XYZ file of N, CA, C and O in Angstrom:
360
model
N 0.451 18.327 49.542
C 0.521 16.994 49.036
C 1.965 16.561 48.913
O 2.900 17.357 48.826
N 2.116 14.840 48.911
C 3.646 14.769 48.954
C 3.838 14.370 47.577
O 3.153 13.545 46.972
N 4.954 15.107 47.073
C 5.180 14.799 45.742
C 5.278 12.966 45.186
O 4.755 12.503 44.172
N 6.105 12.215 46.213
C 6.320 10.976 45.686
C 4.977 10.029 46.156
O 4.864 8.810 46.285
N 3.994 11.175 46.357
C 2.843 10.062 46.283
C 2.187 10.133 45.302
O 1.238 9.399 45.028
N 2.724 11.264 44.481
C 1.925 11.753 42.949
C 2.637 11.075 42.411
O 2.086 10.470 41.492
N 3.839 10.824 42.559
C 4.655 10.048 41.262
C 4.327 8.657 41.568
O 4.677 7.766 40.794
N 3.742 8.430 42.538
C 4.057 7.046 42.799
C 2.472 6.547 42.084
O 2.403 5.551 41.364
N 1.606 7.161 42.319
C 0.008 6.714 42.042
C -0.010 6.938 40.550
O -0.821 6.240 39.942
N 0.762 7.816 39.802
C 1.039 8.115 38.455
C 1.752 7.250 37.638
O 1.475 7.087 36.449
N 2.833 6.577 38.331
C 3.986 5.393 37.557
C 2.515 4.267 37.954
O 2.339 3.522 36.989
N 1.758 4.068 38.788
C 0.883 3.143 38.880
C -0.219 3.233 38.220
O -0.542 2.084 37.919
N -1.243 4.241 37.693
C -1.671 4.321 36.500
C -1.040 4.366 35.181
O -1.718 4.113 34.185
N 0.633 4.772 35.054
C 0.916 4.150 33.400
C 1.135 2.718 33.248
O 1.155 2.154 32.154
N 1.350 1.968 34.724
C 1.793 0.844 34.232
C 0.402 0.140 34.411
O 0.554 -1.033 34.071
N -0.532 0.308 34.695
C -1.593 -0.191 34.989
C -2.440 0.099 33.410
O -3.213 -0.769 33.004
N -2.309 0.827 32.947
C -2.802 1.581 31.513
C -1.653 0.562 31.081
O -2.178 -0.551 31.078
N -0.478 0.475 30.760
C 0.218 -0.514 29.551
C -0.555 -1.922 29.769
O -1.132 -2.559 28.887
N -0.446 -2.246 31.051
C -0.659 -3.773 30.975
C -2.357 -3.828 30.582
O -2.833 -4.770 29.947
N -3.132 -2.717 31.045
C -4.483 -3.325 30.154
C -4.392 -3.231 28.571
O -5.097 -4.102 28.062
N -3.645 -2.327 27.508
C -3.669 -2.460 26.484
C -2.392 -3.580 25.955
O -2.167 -3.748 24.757
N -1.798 -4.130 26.790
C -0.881 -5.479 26.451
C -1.647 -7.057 26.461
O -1.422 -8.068 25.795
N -2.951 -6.657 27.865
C -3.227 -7.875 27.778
C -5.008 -8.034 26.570
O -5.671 -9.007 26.210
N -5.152 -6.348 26.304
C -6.130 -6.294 24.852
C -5.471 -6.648 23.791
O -6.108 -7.389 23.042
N -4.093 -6.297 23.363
C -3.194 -6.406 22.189
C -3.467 -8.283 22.017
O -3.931 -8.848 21.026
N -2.973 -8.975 23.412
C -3.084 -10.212 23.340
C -4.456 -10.766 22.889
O -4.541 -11.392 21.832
N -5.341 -10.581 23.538
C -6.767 -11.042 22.878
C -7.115 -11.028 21.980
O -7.800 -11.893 21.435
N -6.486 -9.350 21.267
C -6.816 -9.151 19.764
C -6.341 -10.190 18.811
O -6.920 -10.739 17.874
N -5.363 -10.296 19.201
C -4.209 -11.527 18.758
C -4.815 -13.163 18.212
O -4.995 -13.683 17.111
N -5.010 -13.629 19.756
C -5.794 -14.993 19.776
C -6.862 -14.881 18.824
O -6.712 -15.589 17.829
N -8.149 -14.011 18.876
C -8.802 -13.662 18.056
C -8.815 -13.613 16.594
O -9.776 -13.865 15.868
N -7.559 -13.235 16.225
C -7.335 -12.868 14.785
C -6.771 -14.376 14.210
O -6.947 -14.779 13.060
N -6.153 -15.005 15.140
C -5.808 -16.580 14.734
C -6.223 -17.431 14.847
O -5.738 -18.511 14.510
N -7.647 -17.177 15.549
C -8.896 -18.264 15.793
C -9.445 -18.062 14.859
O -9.993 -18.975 14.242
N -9.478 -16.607 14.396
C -10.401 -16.567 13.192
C -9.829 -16.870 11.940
O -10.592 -16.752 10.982
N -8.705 -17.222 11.718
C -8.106 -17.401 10.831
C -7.999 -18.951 10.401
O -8.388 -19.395 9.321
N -7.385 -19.716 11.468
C -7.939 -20.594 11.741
C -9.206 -21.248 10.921
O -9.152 -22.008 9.954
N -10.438 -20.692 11.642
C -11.721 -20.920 11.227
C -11.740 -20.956 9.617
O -12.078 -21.870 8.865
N -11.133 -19.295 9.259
C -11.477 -19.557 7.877
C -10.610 -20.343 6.831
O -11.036 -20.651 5.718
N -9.162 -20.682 7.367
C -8.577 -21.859 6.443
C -9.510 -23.248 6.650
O -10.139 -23.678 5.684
N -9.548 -23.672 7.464
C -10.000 -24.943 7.544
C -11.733 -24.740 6.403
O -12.020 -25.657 5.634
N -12.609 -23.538 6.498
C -13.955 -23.509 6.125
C -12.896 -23.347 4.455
O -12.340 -24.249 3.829
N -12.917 -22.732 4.333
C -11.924 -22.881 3.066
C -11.350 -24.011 2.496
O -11.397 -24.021 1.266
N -10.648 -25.275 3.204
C -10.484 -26.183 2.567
C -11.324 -27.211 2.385
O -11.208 -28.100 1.541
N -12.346 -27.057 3.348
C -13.472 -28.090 2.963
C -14.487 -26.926 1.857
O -15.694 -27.166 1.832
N -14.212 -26.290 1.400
C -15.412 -25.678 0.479
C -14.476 -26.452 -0.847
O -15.035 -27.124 -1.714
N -12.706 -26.170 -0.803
C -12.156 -26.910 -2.183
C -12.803 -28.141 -2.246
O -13.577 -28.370 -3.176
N -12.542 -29.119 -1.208
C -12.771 -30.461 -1.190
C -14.236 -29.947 -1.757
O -14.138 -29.709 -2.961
N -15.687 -29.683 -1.200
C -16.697 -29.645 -2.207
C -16.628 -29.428 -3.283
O -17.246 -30.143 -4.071
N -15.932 -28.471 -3.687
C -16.169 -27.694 -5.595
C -15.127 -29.102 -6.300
O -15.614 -29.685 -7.269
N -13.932 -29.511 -5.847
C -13.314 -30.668 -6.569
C -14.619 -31.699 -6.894
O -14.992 -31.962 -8.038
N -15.256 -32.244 -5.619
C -16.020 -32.976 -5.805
C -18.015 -32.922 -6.804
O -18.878 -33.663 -7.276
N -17.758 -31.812 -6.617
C -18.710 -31.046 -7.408
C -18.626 -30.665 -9.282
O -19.413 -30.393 -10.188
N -17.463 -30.821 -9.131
C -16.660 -30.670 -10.657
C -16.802 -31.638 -10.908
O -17.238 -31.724 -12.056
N -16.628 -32.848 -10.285
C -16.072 -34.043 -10.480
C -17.918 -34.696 -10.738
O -18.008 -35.508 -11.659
N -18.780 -34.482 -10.253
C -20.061 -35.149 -10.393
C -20.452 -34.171 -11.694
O -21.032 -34.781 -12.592
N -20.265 -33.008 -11.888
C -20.663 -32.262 -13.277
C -19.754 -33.329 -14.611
O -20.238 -34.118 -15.422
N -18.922 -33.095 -14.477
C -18.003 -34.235 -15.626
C -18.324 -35.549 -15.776
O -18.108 -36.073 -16.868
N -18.902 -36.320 -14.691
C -19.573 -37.957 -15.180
C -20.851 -37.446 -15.400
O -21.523 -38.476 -15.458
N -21.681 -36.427 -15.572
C -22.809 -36.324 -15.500
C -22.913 -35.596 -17.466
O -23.875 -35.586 -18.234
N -21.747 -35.188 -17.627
C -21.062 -34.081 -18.870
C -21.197 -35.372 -19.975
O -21.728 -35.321 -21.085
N -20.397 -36.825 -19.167
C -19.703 -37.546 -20.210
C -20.603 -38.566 -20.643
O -20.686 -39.186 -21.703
N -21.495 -38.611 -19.194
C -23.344 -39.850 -19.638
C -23.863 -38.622 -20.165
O -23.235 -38.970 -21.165
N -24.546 -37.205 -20.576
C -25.417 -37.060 -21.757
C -24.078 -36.922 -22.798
O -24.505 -35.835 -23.186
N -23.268 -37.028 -23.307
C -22.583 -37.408 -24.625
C -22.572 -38.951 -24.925
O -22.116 -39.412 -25.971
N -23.214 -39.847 -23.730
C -22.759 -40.790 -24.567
C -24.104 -41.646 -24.961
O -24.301 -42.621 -25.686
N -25.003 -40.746 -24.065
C -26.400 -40.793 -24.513
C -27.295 -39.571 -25.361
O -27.627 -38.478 -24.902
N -27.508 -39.982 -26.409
C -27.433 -39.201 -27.642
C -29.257 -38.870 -27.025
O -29.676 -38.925 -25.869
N -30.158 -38.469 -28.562
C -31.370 -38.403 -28.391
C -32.195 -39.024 -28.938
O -33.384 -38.703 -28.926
N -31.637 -40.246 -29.649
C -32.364 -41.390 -30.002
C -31.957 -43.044 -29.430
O -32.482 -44.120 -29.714
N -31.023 -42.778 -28.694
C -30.777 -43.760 -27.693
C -31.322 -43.641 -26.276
O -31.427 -42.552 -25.710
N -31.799 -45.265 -25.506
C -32.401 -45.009 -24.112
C -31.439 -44.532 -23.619
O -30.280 -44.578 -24.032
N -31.951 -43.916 -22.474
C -31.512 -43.227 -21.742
C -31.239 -44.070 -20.278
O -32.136 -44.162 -19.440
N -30.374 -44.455 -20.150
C -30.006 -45.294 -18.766
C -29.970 -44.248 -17.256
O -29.436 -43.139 -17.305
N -30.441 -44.639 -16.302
C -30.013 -43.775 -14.958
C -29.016 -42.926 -15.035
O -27.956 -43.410 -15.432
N -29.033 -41.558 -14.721
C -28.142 -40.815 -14.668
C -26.898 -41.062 -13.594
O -27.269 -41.604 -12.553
N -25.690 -40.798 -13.666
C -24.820 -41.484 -12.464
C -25.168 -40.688 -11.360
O -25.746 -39.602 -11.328
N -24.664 -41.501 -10.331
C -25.183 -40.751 -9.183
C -24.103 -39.982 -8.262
O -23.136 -40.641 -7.879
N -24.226 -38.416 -7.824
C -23.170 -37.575 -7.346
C -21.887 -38.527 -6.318
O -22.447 -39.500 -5.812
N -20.808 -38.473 -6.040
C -20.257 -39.014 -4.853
C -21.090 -38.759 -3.813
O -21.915 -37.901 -3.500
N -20.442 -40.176 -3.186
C -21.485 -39.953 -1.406
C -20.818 -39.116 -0.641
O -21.486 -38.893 0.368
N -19.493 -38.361 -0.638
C -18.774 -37.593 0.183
C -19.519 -35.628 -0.182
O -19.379 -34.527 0.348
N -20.118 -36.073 -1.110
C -20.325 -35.059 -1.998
C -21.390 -34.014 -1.420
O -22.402 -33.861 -2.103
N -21.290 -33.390 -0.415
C -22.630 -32.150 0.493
C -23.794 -31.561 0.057
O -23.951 -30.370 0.328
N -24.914 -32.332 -0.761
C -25.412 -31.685 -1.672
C -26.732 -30.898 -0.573
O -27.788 -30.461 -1.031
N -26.418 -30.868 0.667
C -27.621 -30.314 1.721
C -28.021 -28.760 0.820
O -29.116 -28.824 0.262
N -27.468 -27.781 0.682
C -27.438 -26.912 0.397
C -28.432 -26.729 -0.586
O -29.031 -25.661 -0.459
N -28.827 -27.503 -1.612
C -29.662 -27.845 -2.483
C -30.433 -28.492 -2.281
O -30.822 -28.877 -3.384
N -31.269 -29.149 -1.185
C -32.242 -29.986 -1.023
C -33.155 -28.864 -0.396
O -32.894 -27.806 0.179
N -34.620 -29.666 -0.813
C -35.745 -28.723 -0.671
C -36.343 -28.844 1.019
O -37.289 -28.149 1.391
């Protein structure tokens, strides 16, 4: 056998072996910042719900204090319309 055909098919499997775990390293990559991504944004719309969710518990807190138990009782206020209440519907 000729030696520089061993070295040569050998430097061509390490570099062939780096570049497949360079161009996995990369994917892993994209991956980890898509997913990251994903979860800031699912994350700031869950704040925006719980603000808005706080926010319908507190007018809802401040009509039964200001409706006692011998006074009528007027319509309860109604949640914001921005407000996702799917999660809870039957």
């Amino acid at each position: 056998m000729d030696v520089g055909a061993l070295v040569g098919g050998a430097v061509a499997l390490v570099v062939g072996l780096l570049s497949w775990t360079q161009s996995r390293s990369a994917n892993r990559r994209s991956d980890f910042v898509a997913i990251t991504d994903r979860l800031d944004r699912e994350v700031k719309e869950e704040r925006t719900q719980r603000k808005l969710l706080t926010r319908a518990y507190l007018d809802l807190y401040q009509w039964a204090r200001r409706v006692g138990p011998d006074t009528p009782a007027g319509p309860a206020p109604e949640p914001p319309t921005e407000l996702d209440l799917t999660p809870w519907h039957l």
